[in-house]
C-alpha positions as a Markdown table, in Angstrom:
| # | Residue | x | y | z |
|---|---|---|---|---|
| 1 | Met | 0.0 | 0.0 | 0.0 |
| 2 | Ser | 1.5 | 3.3 | -1.1 |
| 3 | Asn | -0.2 | 5.3 | 1.7 |
| 4 | Leu | 1.1 | 3.4 | 4.7 |
| 5 | Asn | 3.6 | 6.2 | 5.5 |
| 6 | Gln | 0.6 | 8.5 | 5.6 |
| 7 | Val | -1.2 | 6.2 | 8.0 |
| 8 | Val | 1.7 | 6.1 | 10.4 |
| 9 | Thr | 2.3 | 9.8 | 10.2 |
| 10 | Phe | -1.4 | 10.6 | 10.9 |
| 11 | Ile | -1.7 | 8.3 | 13.9 |
| 12 | Arg | 1.5 | 9.8 | 15.4 |
| 13 | Asp | 0.1 | 13.2 | 14.9 |
| 14 | Gln | -3.1 | 12.2 | 16.8 |
| 15 | Phe | -1.3 | 10.8 | 19.7 |
| 16 | Asn | 1.5 | 13.5 | 19.5 |
| 17 | Thr | 4.5 | 11.1 | 20.0 |
| 18 | Asn | 7.3 | 9.4 | 18.1 |
| 19 | Glu | 7.4 | 6.6 | 20.6 |
| 20 | Phe | 5.6 | 3.3 | 20.6 |
| 21 | Ile | 1.8 | 3.8 | 20.3 |
| 22 | Pro | -0.2 | 1.0 | 22.0 |
| 23 | Leu | -3.5 | -0.3 | 20.7 |
| 24 | His | -5.4 | 0.8 | 23.9 |
| 25 | Glu | -4.0 | 2.0 | 27.1 |
| 26 | Pro | -5.8 | 3.3 | 30.2 |
| 27 | Arg | -6.1 | 6.9 | 31.2 |
| 28 | Phe | -6.1 | 7.8 | 34.9 |
| 29 | Arg | -7.1 | 11.5 | 35.0 |
| 30 | Gly | -9.7 | 11.7 | 37.8 |
| 31 | Asn | -10.1 | 10.5 | 41.3 |
| 32 | Glu | -8.3 | 7.2 | 40.9 |
| 33 | Arg | -5.4 | 7.9 | 43.2 |
| 34 | Lys | -7.6 | 9.5 | 45.9 |
| 35 | Tyr | -10.1 | 6.6 | 46.0 |
| 36 | Val | -7.5 | 3.9 | 46.0 |
| 37 | Leu | -5.6 | 5.6 | 48.9 |
| 38 | Glu | -8.9 | 6.0 | 50.8 |
| 39 | Thr | -9.4 | 2.3 | 50.4 |
| 40 | Ile | -6.0 | 1.4 | 51.6 |
| 41 | Glu | -6.3 | 3.7 | 54.6 |
| 42 | Ser | -9.7 | 2.1 | 55.4 |
| 43 | Thr | -8.0 | -1.4 | 55.3 |
| 44 | Phe | -11.1 | -2.7 | 53.4 |
| 45 | Val | -9.1 | -3.7 | 50.4 |
| 46 | Ser | -10.8 | -7.1 | 49.8 |
| 47 | Ser | -14.3 | -8.0 | 48.6 |
| 48 | Val | -16.2 | -6.0 | 51.3 |
| 49 | Gly | -16.2 | -2.2 | 51.1 |
| 50 | Ala | -18.1 | 0.9 | 50.3 |
| 51 | Tyr | -16.6 | 1.2 | 46.8 |
| 52 | Val | -18.0 | -2.2 | 45.8 |
| 53 | Asp | -21.5 | -1.0 | 46.7 |
| 54 | Gln | -20.9 | 2.3 | 44.9 |
| 55 | Phe | -19.7 | 0.6 | 41.8 |
| 56 | Glu | -22.8 | -1.5 | 41.6 |
| 57 | Arg | -25.0 | 1.5 | 42.0 |
| 58 | Met | -23.2 | 3.4 | 39.4 |
| 59 | Met | -23.5 | 0.6 | 36.9 |
| 60 | Glu | -27.3 | 0.4 | 37.6 |
| 61 | Thr | -27.5 | 4.1 | 36.8 |
| 62 | Ile | -25.4 | 4.0 | 33.6 |
| 63 | Thr | -27.2 | 1.0 | 32.2 |
| 64 | Glu | -30.6 | 1.8 | 33.6 |
| 65 | Thr | -31.0 | -1.6 | 35.0 |
| 66 | Arg | -32.4 | -2.6 | 38.4 |
| 67 | Lys | -29.5 | -4.8 | 39.7 |
| 68 | Ala | -25.8 | -4.8 | 39.1 |
| 69 | Thr | -23.3 | -7.2 | 40.6 |
| 70 | Ala | -19.6 | -6.6 | 40.8 |
| 71 | Val | -17.4 | -9.6 | 39.9 |
| 72 | Val | -13.7 | -10.3 | 39.4 |
| 73 | Asn | -13.8 | -10.2 | 35.6 |
| 74 | Gly | -16.0 | -10.2 | 32.5 |
| 75 | Thr | -15.5 | -14.0 | 31.8 |
| 76 | Ser | -16.8 | -14.9 | 35.2 |
| 77 | Ala | -19.6 | -12.5 | 34.8 |
| 78 | Leu | -20.7 | -14.3 | 31.7 |
| 79 | Gln | -20.3 | -17.8 | 33.2 |
| 80 | Val | -22.6 | -16.9 | 36.1 |
| 81 | Ala | -25.1 | -15.0 | 33.9 |
| 82 | Leu | -25.5 | -18.1 | 31.7 |
| 83 | Gln | -26.1 | -20.3 | 34.8 |
| 84 | Leu | -28.7 | -17.8 | 36.0 |
| 85 | Ala | -30.4 | -17.8 | 32.6 |
| 86 | Gly | -30.8 | -21.6 | 32.9 |
| 87 | Val | -27.9 | -23.1 | 31.0 |
| 88 | Gln | -27.1 | -26.6 | 32.2 |
| 89 | Gln | -24.7 | -29.4 | 31.5 |
| 90 | Gly | -25.3 | -30.8 | 27.9 |
| 91 | Asp | -27.2 | -27.8 | 26.7 |
| 92 | Glu | -26.3 | -25.7 | 23.6 |
| 93 | Val | -25.8 | -21.9 | 23.4 |
| 94 | Ile | -26.0 | -19.9 | 20.3 |
| 95 | Thr | -23.1 | -17.4 | 19.8 |
| 96 | Gln | -20.7 | -16.1 | 17.2 |
| 97 | Ala | -17.4 | -17.4 | 16.2 |
| 98 | Leu | -16.1 | -13.9 | 15.6 |
| 99 | Thr | -15.4 | -13.1 | 19.2 |
| 100 | Phe | -12.8 | -13.2 | 22.0 |
| 101 | Val | -12.2 | -16.6 | 23.3 |
| 102 | Ala | -13.8 | -15.8 | 26.7 |
| 103 | Thr | -17.3 | -15.9 | 25.1 |
| 104 | Ala | -17.0 | -19.4 | 24.1 |
| 105 | Asn | -15.1 | -20.4 | 27.3 |
| 106 | Ala | -17.9 | -19.2 | 29.6 |
| 107 | Ile | -20.3 | -21.4 | 27.7 |
| 108 | Val | -18.1 | -24.5 | 28.2 |
| 109 | Tyr | -17.5 | -23.6 | 31.9 |
| 110 | Asn | -21.3 | -24.4 | 32.3 |
| 111 | Gly | -20.9 | -27.7 | 30.6 |
| 112 | Ala | -22.7 | -26.5 | 27.5 |
| 113 | Tyr | -21.8 | -26.5 | 23.8 |
| 114 | Pro | -21.3 | -23.4 | 21.7 |
| 115 | Val | -23.2 | -23.2 | 18.4 |
| 116 | Phe | -21.3 | -20.8 | 16.1 |
| 117 | Leu | -23.6 | -18.8 | 13.8 |
| 118 | Asp | -22.6 | -16.0 | 11.4 |
| 119 | Val | -22.3 | -12.3 | 12.0 |
| 120 | Asp | -23.7 | -9.3 | 10.1 |
| 121 | Leu | -21.2 | -7.5 | 7.9 |
| 122 | Asp | -22.5 | -4.0 | 9.2 |
| 123 | Thr | -22.2 | -4.7 | 12.9 |
| 124 | Met | -19.6 | -7.5 | 13.0 |
| 125 | Gly | -22.0 | -9.1 | 15.6 |
| 126 | Leu | -24.3 | -12.1 | 15.8 |
| 127 | Ser | -26.7 | -12.0 | 12.9 |
| 128 | Pro | -30.5 | -12.3 | 13.6 |
| 129 | Lys | -31.0 | -13.7 | 10.1 |
| 130 | Ala | -28.4 | -16.4 | 10.7 |
| 131 | Ile | -30.2 | -17.3 | 14.0 |
| 132 | Ala | -33.6 | -17.4 | 12.2 |
| 133 | Asp | -32.2 | -19.5 | 9.4 |
| 134 | Phe | -30.6 | -22.0 | 11.7 |
| 135 | Leu | -33.7 | -22.3 | 13.9 |
| 136 | Asp | -36.1 | -22.6 | 10.9 |
| 137 | Leu | -34.0 | -25.5 | 9.7 |
| 138 | His | -33.1 | -27.2 | 13.0 |
| 139 | Gly | -35.2 | -25.7 | 15.7 |
| 140 | Asp | -37.9 | -27.8 | 17.5 |
| 141 | Leu | -40.0 | -25.8 | 19.9 |
| 142 | Arg | -41.3 | -28.0 | 22.8 |
| 143 | Glu | -43.1 | -27.3 | 26.1 |
| 144 | Asp | -39.8 | -27.1 | 28.0 |
| 145 | Gly | -37.9 | -25.0 | 25.5 |
| 146 | Cys | -36.2 | -25.0 | 22.1 |
| 147 | Tyr | -34.2 | -28.0 | 20.9 |
| 148 | Asn | -31.7 | -28.7 | 18.1 |
| 149 | Arg | -33.1 | -31.5 | 15.9 |
| 150 | Leu | -29.6 | -32.3 | 14.7 |
| 151 | Ser | -28.1 | -32.9 | 18.2 |
| 152 | Gly | -31.1 | -33.4 | 20.3 |
| 153 | Arg | -29.8 | -30.9 | 22.8 |
| 154 | Arg | -31.8 | -28.0 | 24.3 |
| 155 | Ile | -30.8 | -24.6 | 23.1 |
| 156 | Ala | -30.6 | -22.8 | 26.4 |
| 157 | Ala | -29.4 | -19.3 | 25.6 |
| 158 | Cys | -28.2 | -17.0 | 22.9 |
| 159 | Val | -25.1 | -14.8 | 23.5 |
| 160 | Pro | -24.6 | -11.9 | 21.0 |
| 161 | Met | -21.3 | -10.0 | 21.5 |
| 162 | His | -21.2 | -6.3 | 20.7 |
| 163 | Thr | -18.0 | -6.4 | 18.7 |
| 164 | Phe | -15.6 | -3.5 | 19.5 |
| 165 | Gly | -18.5 | -1.6 | 21.0 |
| 166 | Phe | -20.8 | -1.7 | 18.0 |
| 167 | Pro | -24.3 | -2.8 | 19.0 |
| 168 | Val | -25.8 | -5.8 | 17.1 |
| 169 | His | -29.2 | -5.5 | 15.5 |
| 170 | Leu | -30.9 | -6.0 | 18.9 |
| 171 | Asp | -34.6 | -5.5 | 17.9 |
| 172 | Glu | -34.5 | -8.3 | 15.3 |
| 173 | Leu | -32.3 | -10.6 | 17.5 |
| 174 | Met | -34.6 | -10.2 | 20.5 |
| 175 | Asn | -37.7 | -10.9 | 18.4 |
| 176 | Val | -36.2 | -14.1 | 16.9 |
| 177 | Cys | -35.1 | -15.4 | 20.3 |
| 178 | Glu | -38.5 | -14.5 | 21.9 |
| 179 | Glu | -40.3 | -16.4 | 19.2 |
| 180 | Trp | -38.2 | -19.5 | 19.9 |
| 181 | Gln | -38.2 | -19.0 | 23.6 |
| 182 | Ile | -34.5 | -18.7 | 23.9 |
| 183 | Pro | -33.1 | -16.4 | 26.7 |
| 184 | Val | -30.7 | -13.7 | 25.5 |
| 185 | Val | -27.5 | -13.0 | 27.6 |
| 186 | Glu | -25.6 | -10.0 | 26.2 |
| 187 | Asp | -21.9 | -10.1 | 26.1 |
| 188 | Ala | -21.5 | -6.4 | 26.4 |
| 189 | Ala | -17.9 | -6.7 | 27.6 |
| 190 | Glu | -16.6 | -4.2 | 25.0 |
| 191 | Ser | -19.6 | -1.9 | 24.8 |
| 192 | Leu | -19.7 | 0.1 | 28.1 |
| 193 | Gly | -21.1 | 3.5 | 26.9 |
| 194 | Ser | -22.8 | 2.1 | 23.7 |
| 195 | Ser | -26.4 | 2.3 | 23.1 |
| 196 | Tyr | -29.1 | 1.0 | 20.7 |
| 197 | His | -32.1 | 3.3 | 20.1 |
| 198 | Asp | -31.0 | 5.3 | 23.2 |
| 199 | Lys | -31.0 | 2.2 | 25.4 |
| 200 | His | -27.7 | 0.9 | 26.8 |
| 201 | Thr | -26.3 | -2.3 | 25.6 |
| 202 | Gly | -26.5 | -5.1 | 28.2 |
| 203 | Ala | -30.0 | -3.9 | 29.2 |
| 204 | Phe | -31.9 | -5.8 | 26.5 |
| 205 | Gly | -31.3 | -9.4 | 27.4 |
| 206 | Arg | -32.3 | -11.3 | 30.5 |
| 207 | Leu | -28.8 | -10.4 | 31.7 |
| 208 | Gly | -25.9 | -8.5 | 30.4 |
| 209 | Val | -22.2 | -8.6 | 31.3 |
| 210 | Phe | -19.4 | -6.1 | 31.1 |
| 211 | Ser | -15.6 | -6.2 | 31.4 |
| 212 | Phe | -13.2 | -3.8 | 33.1 |
| 213 | Asn | -9.9 | -5.4 | 31.9 |
| 214 | Gly | -6.9 | -3.2 | 31.5 |
| 215 | Asn | -7.5 | -2.5 | 27.9 |
| 216 | Lys | -11.2 | -1.5 | 28.2 |
| 217 | Thr | -12.6 | 2.0 | 27.9 |
| 218 | Val | -13.1 | 2.0 | 31.7 |
| 219 | Thr | -10.7 | -0.2 | 33.6 |
| 220 | Cys | -9.9 | -1.2 | 37.2 |
| 221 | Gly | -7.1 | -3.6 | 36.1 |
| 222 | Gly | -9.6 | -6.5 | 36.1 |
| 223 | Gly | -13.2 | -6.7 | 37.0 |
| 224 | Gly | -16.6 | -7.4 | 35.6 |
| 225 | Ala | -20.3 | -6.8 | 36.1 |
| 226 | Ile | -23.6 | -8.6 | 35.7 |
| 227 | Val | -26.6 | -6.3 | 35.0 |
| 228 | Thr | -30.3 | -7.3 | 34.9 |
| 229 | Asn | -33.8 | -5.9 | 35.3 |
| 230 | Asp | -34.8 | -9.1 | 37.2 |
| 231 | Glu | -34.2 | -8.5 | 40.9 |
| 232 | Glu | -34.3 | -12.1 | 41.7 |
| 233 | Phe | -31.5 | -12.7 | 39.2 |
| 234 | Gly | -29.6 | -9.8 | 40.7 |
| 235 | Leu | -29.8 | -11.2 | 44.2 |
| 236 | Lys | -28.9 | -14.7 | 43.0 |
| 237 | Ala | -25.9 | -13.3 | 41.0 |
| 238 | Lys | -24.6 | -11.7 | 44.2 |
| 239 | His | -25.1 | -14.8 | 46.2 |
| 240 | Leu | -23.4 | -17.1 | 43.7 |
| 241 | Thr | -20.4 | -14.8 | 43.2 |
| 242 | Thr | -19.8 | -14.5 | 46.9 |
| 243 | Thr | -19.3 | -18.2 | 47.5 |
| 244 | Ala | -23.1 | -18.6 | 48.2 |
| 245 | Lys | -22.6 | -17.6 | 51.9 |
| 246 | Lys | -25.7 | -16.9 | 53.8 |
| 247 | Pro | -25.5 | -13.6 | 55.7 |
| 248 | His | -24.6 | -14.0 | 59.4 |
| 249 | Pro | -22.5 | -12.0 | 61.8 |
| 250 | Tyr | -20.0 | -14.8 | 62.4 |
| 251 | Glu | -21.1 | -18.1 | 61.1 |
| 252 | Phe | -19.9 | -19.6 | 57.9 |
| 253 | Tyr | -22.9 | -21.3 | 56.2 |
| 254 | His | -23.0 | -21.9 | 52.4 |
| 255 | Asp | -26.2 | -23.3 | 50.9 |
| 256 | Glu | -25.0 | -24.3 | 47.4 |
| 257 | Val | -21.9 | -24.4 | 45.3 |
| 258 | Gly | -20.9 | -20.8 | 44.8 |
| 259 | Tyr | -17.9 | -19.0 | 43.3 |
| 260 | Asn | -15.3 | -16.8 | 44.7 |
| 261 | Phe | -15.8 | -14.2 | 41.9 |
| 262 | Arg | -15.9 | -11.2 | 44.2 |
| 263 | Met | -14.5 | -7.8 | 43.0 |
| 264 | Pro | -12.0 | -6.5 | 45.6 |
| 265 | Asn | -12.9 | -3.1 | 47.1 |
| 266 | Leu | -9.4 | -1.8 | 45.9 |
| 267 | Asn | -10.5 | -2.6 | 42.3 |
| 268 | Ala | -13.9 | -1.1 | 42.8 |
| 269 | Ala | -12.4 | 2.2 | 44.0 |
| 270 | Leu | -10.4 | 2.4 | 40.8 |
| 271 | Ala | -13.5 | 1.5 | 38.8 |
| 272 | Cys | -15.7 | 4.2 | 40.4 |
| 273 | Ala | -13.2 | 6.9 | 39.6 |
| 274 | Gln | -13.1 | 5.6 | 36.0 |
| 275 | Leu | -16.9 | 5.4 | 35.7 |
| 276 | Glu | -17.0 | 9.1 | 36.7 |
| 277 | Gln | -15.2 | 9.8 | 33.5 |
| 278 | Leu | -17.1 | 7.4 | 31.2 |
| 279 | Glu | -19.0 | 10.1 | 29.3 |
| 280 | Gln | -15.9 | 12.2 | 28.7 |
| 281 | Phe | -13.9 | 9.1 | 27.7 |
| 282 | Val | -16.5 | 8.1 | 25.1 |
| 283 | Glu | -16.8 | 11.5 | 23.7 |
| 284 | Arg | -13.1 | 11.8 | 23.2 |
| 285 | Lys | -13.0 | 8.4 | 21.5 |
| 286 | Arg | -15.9 | 9.4 | 19.3 |
| 287 | Thr | -13.9 | 12.6 | 18.3 |
| 288 | Leu | -10.9 | 10.4 | 17.5 |
| 289 | Ala | -13.2 | 8.1 | 15.4 |
| 290 | Ser | -14.5 | 11.1 | 13.5 |
| 291 | Asp | -10.9 | 12.3 | 12.7 |
| 292 | Tyr | -10.0 | 8.7 | 11.7 |
| 293 | Ala | -13.0 | 8.4 | 9.4 |
| 294 | Ser | -12.1 | 11.7 | 7.6 |
| 295 | Phe | -8.5 | 10.7 | 7.1 |
| 296 | Phe | -9.1 | 7.1 | 5.9 |
| 297 | Asp | -11.9 | 8.3 | 3.6 |
| 298 | Gly | -9.4 | 10.7 | 2.0 |
| 299 | Ile | -6.9 | 7.8 | 1.2 |
| 300 | Gly | -9.4 | 5.3 | 0.1 |
| 301 | Ile | -9.5 | 3.0 | 3.2 |
| 302 | Lys | -12.9 | 2.0 | 4.7 |
| 303 | Phe | -13.2 | 3.0 | 8.4 |
| 304 | Arg | -15.8 | 1.2 | 10.4 |
| 305 | Arg | -18.6 | 3.6 | 11.5 |
| 306 | Glu | -21.6 | 3.1 | 13.9 |
| 307 | Leu | -25.0 | 2.4 | 12.4 |
| 308 | Pro | -28.0 | 4.8 | 12.4 |
| 309 | Ser | -30.0 | 4.6 | 15.7 |
| 310 | Thr | -26.9 | 3.4 | 17.5 |
| 311 | Lys | -24.2 | 5.0 | 19.6 |
| 312 | Ala | -20.9 | 3.2 | 19.6 |
| 313 | Asn | -18.3 | 3.7 | 22.3 |
| 314 | Tyr | -15.6 | 3.0 | 19.6 |
| 315 | Trp | -13.7 | 0.9 | 22.1 |
| 316 | Leu | -11.4 | -0.4 | 19.4 |
| 317 | Met | -11.5 | 1.4 | 16.1 |
| 318 | Cys | -11.0 | -0.5 | 12.9 |
| 319 | Val | -10.5 | -0.4 | 9.2 |
| 320 | Glu | -11.6 | -2.8 | 6.6 |
| 321 | Leu | -8.9 | -3.6 | 4.0 |
| 322 | Glu | -9.3 | -5.0 | 0.5 |
| 323 | Asn | -8.1 | -8.6 | 1.3 |
| 324 | Lys | -5.8 | -10.7 | 3.5 |
| 325 | Ser | -2.7 | -9.8 | 1.6 |
| 326 | Val | -3.3 | -6.0 | 2.1 |
| 327 | Arg | -4.1 | -6.7 | 5.7 |
| 328 | Glu | -0.8 | -8.4 | 6.3 |
| 329 | Glu | 1.1 | -5.6 | 4.6 |
| 330 | Phe | -0.8 | -3.0 | 6.8 |
| 331 | Leu | -0.1 | -5.0 | 10.0 |
| 332 | Ser | 3.5 | -5.6 | 9.2 |
| 333 | Phe | 4.3 | -2.0 | 8.2 |
| 334 | Thr | 2.5 | -0.3 | 11.1 |
| 335 | Asn | 3.9 | -2.6 | 13.8 |
| 336 | Ala | 7.4 | -2.3 | 12.4 |
| 337 | Asn | 7.0 | 1.5 | 12.8 |
| 338 | Lys | 6.0 | 1.2 | 16.4 |
| 339 | Val | 2.3 | 1.8 | 15.8 |
| 340 | Met | 0.4 | -1.2 | 17.3 |
| 341 | Thr | -2.3 | -2.5 | 15.1 |
| 342 | Arg | -4.0 | -5.9 | 15.4 |
| 343 | Pro | -6.1 | -8.3 | 13.3 |
| 344 | Ile | -9.5 | -9.4 | 14.4 |
| 345 | Trp | -9.5 | -12.6 | 16.5 |
| 346 | Gln | -9.1 | -16.0 | 14.8 |
| 347 | Leu | -12.5 | -17.5 | 14.5 |
| 348 | Met | -13.4 | -19.7 | 17.4 |
| 349 | Phe | -13.8 | -22.9 | 15.3 |
| 350 | Arg | -10.2 | -22.6 | 14.2 |
| 351 | Leu | -9.1 | -23.3 | 17.8 |
| 352 | Pro | -8.5 | -26.9 | 18.7 |
| 353 | Met | -11.1 | -27.1 | 21.5 |
| 354 | Tyr | -13.8 | -25.7 | 19.4 |
| 355 | Gln | -13.2 | -27.4 | 16.0 |
| 356 | His | -15.9 | -30.0 | 16.8 |
| 357 | Cys | -18.7 | -27.4 | 17.4 |
| 358 | Phe | -21.5 | -26.8 | 15.0 |
| 359 | Arg | -21.2 | -23.8 | 12.7 |
| 360 | Asp | -22.9 | -22.5 | 9.7 |
| 361 | Asp | -21.2 | -21.3 | 6.6 |
| 362 | Gln | -19.6 | -18.3 | 8.4 |
| 363 | Lys | -19.5 | -16.3 | 5.1 |
| 364 | Asn | -19.5 | -12.9 | 6.7 |
| 365 | Ala | -17.2 | -13.8 | 9.6 |
| 366 | Leu | -14.6 | -15.3 | 7.2 |
| 367 | Phe | -14.8 | -12.1 | 5.1 |
| 368 | Leu | -14.2 | -9.9 | 8.1 |
| 369 | Glu | -11.4 | -12.1 | 9.6 |
| 370 | Glu | -9.3 | -11.5 | 6.4 |
| 371 | Arg | -9.9 | -7.7 | 6.3 |
| 372 | Ile | -10.4 | -6.1 | 9.7 |
| 373 | Val | -7.6 | -4.4 | 11.5 |
| 374 | Asn | -7.8 | -2.5 | 14.7 |
| 375 | Val | -5.8 | 0.8 | 15.0 |
| 376 | Pro | -4.8 | 2.7 | 18.1 |
| 377 | Ser | -7.8 | 3.7 | 20.0 |
| 378 | Ser | -6.8 | 5.1 | 23.4 |
| 379 | Val | -8.5 | 8.1 | 24.8 |
| 380 | Ile | -6.6 | 11.2 | 23.8 |
């Protein structure tokens, strides 16, 4: 590509540095130090503390959901959310192959089988049409739920993932899943600050989950959250993720097998300070996205934009190149010049532990896998 020098120069100008430019690094510009020091001084640095409660209330406000539960990371959040939605050993869960491996792993942690269906080209997320086509061919709606005629297994949930913060076609997806009585659990790990028809991602399904990993728009090093509008689910999520311990002043009594998935108060303090800046972070990222769009349009490279009626947080910004060969040239040149770029994930069915899983033709996912590249997306 003759314009790769222009790409590197433009990105360096945006970030105002000749040093290495990472793909996405955190920004600590608010009360992070203050809140963390307060937590240390209080000695409540583990899983009990005021900031854990505050974090949960803030997530409820941001997502406009009734209950939020703080957990140790986004993968654990999805694992528990699927269990709450009714996923059991031997069930199947519809999801996308174009995703980070944690989406598939969380399904398997519940003893279930991923079913990989195609994505839409415009959202890069799970396609409602692909779900409808699969269920029309293989779905069997019974009194106790939807079954896969091919495998005989119950289809216990559907997990769309909002790729890079771009919302999937939620209205259509929710309608298909409602018709087939399949609960939706949103993997909103990448989409904090994104919305669909002015409603926050994660708030559409029976449950939604978020990640606060070190490379996310808002981070606390690790961390995750489960959100839901079902208060019983919210209470159960808190119970399961805190080792299923019954409240008591001093006795230790656990009434079922739970998980030690608690978010430490120290991490929650950092998360609260970051959440206070969420709106500012998203707006700055959206400004960078607009600048990228203008630049890449000018040199004939397609920059991925949000769709009408959606607001994307532009967690990771990306370009769509002509083919795999051009993608490799782009990746090689930019990384050699200390500008970190990254291809989209390898599709899940390419990984040895998921090669046996059902998948449809994956036409769109294969197209995107060969062409999508993430460019530096940190808050400026």
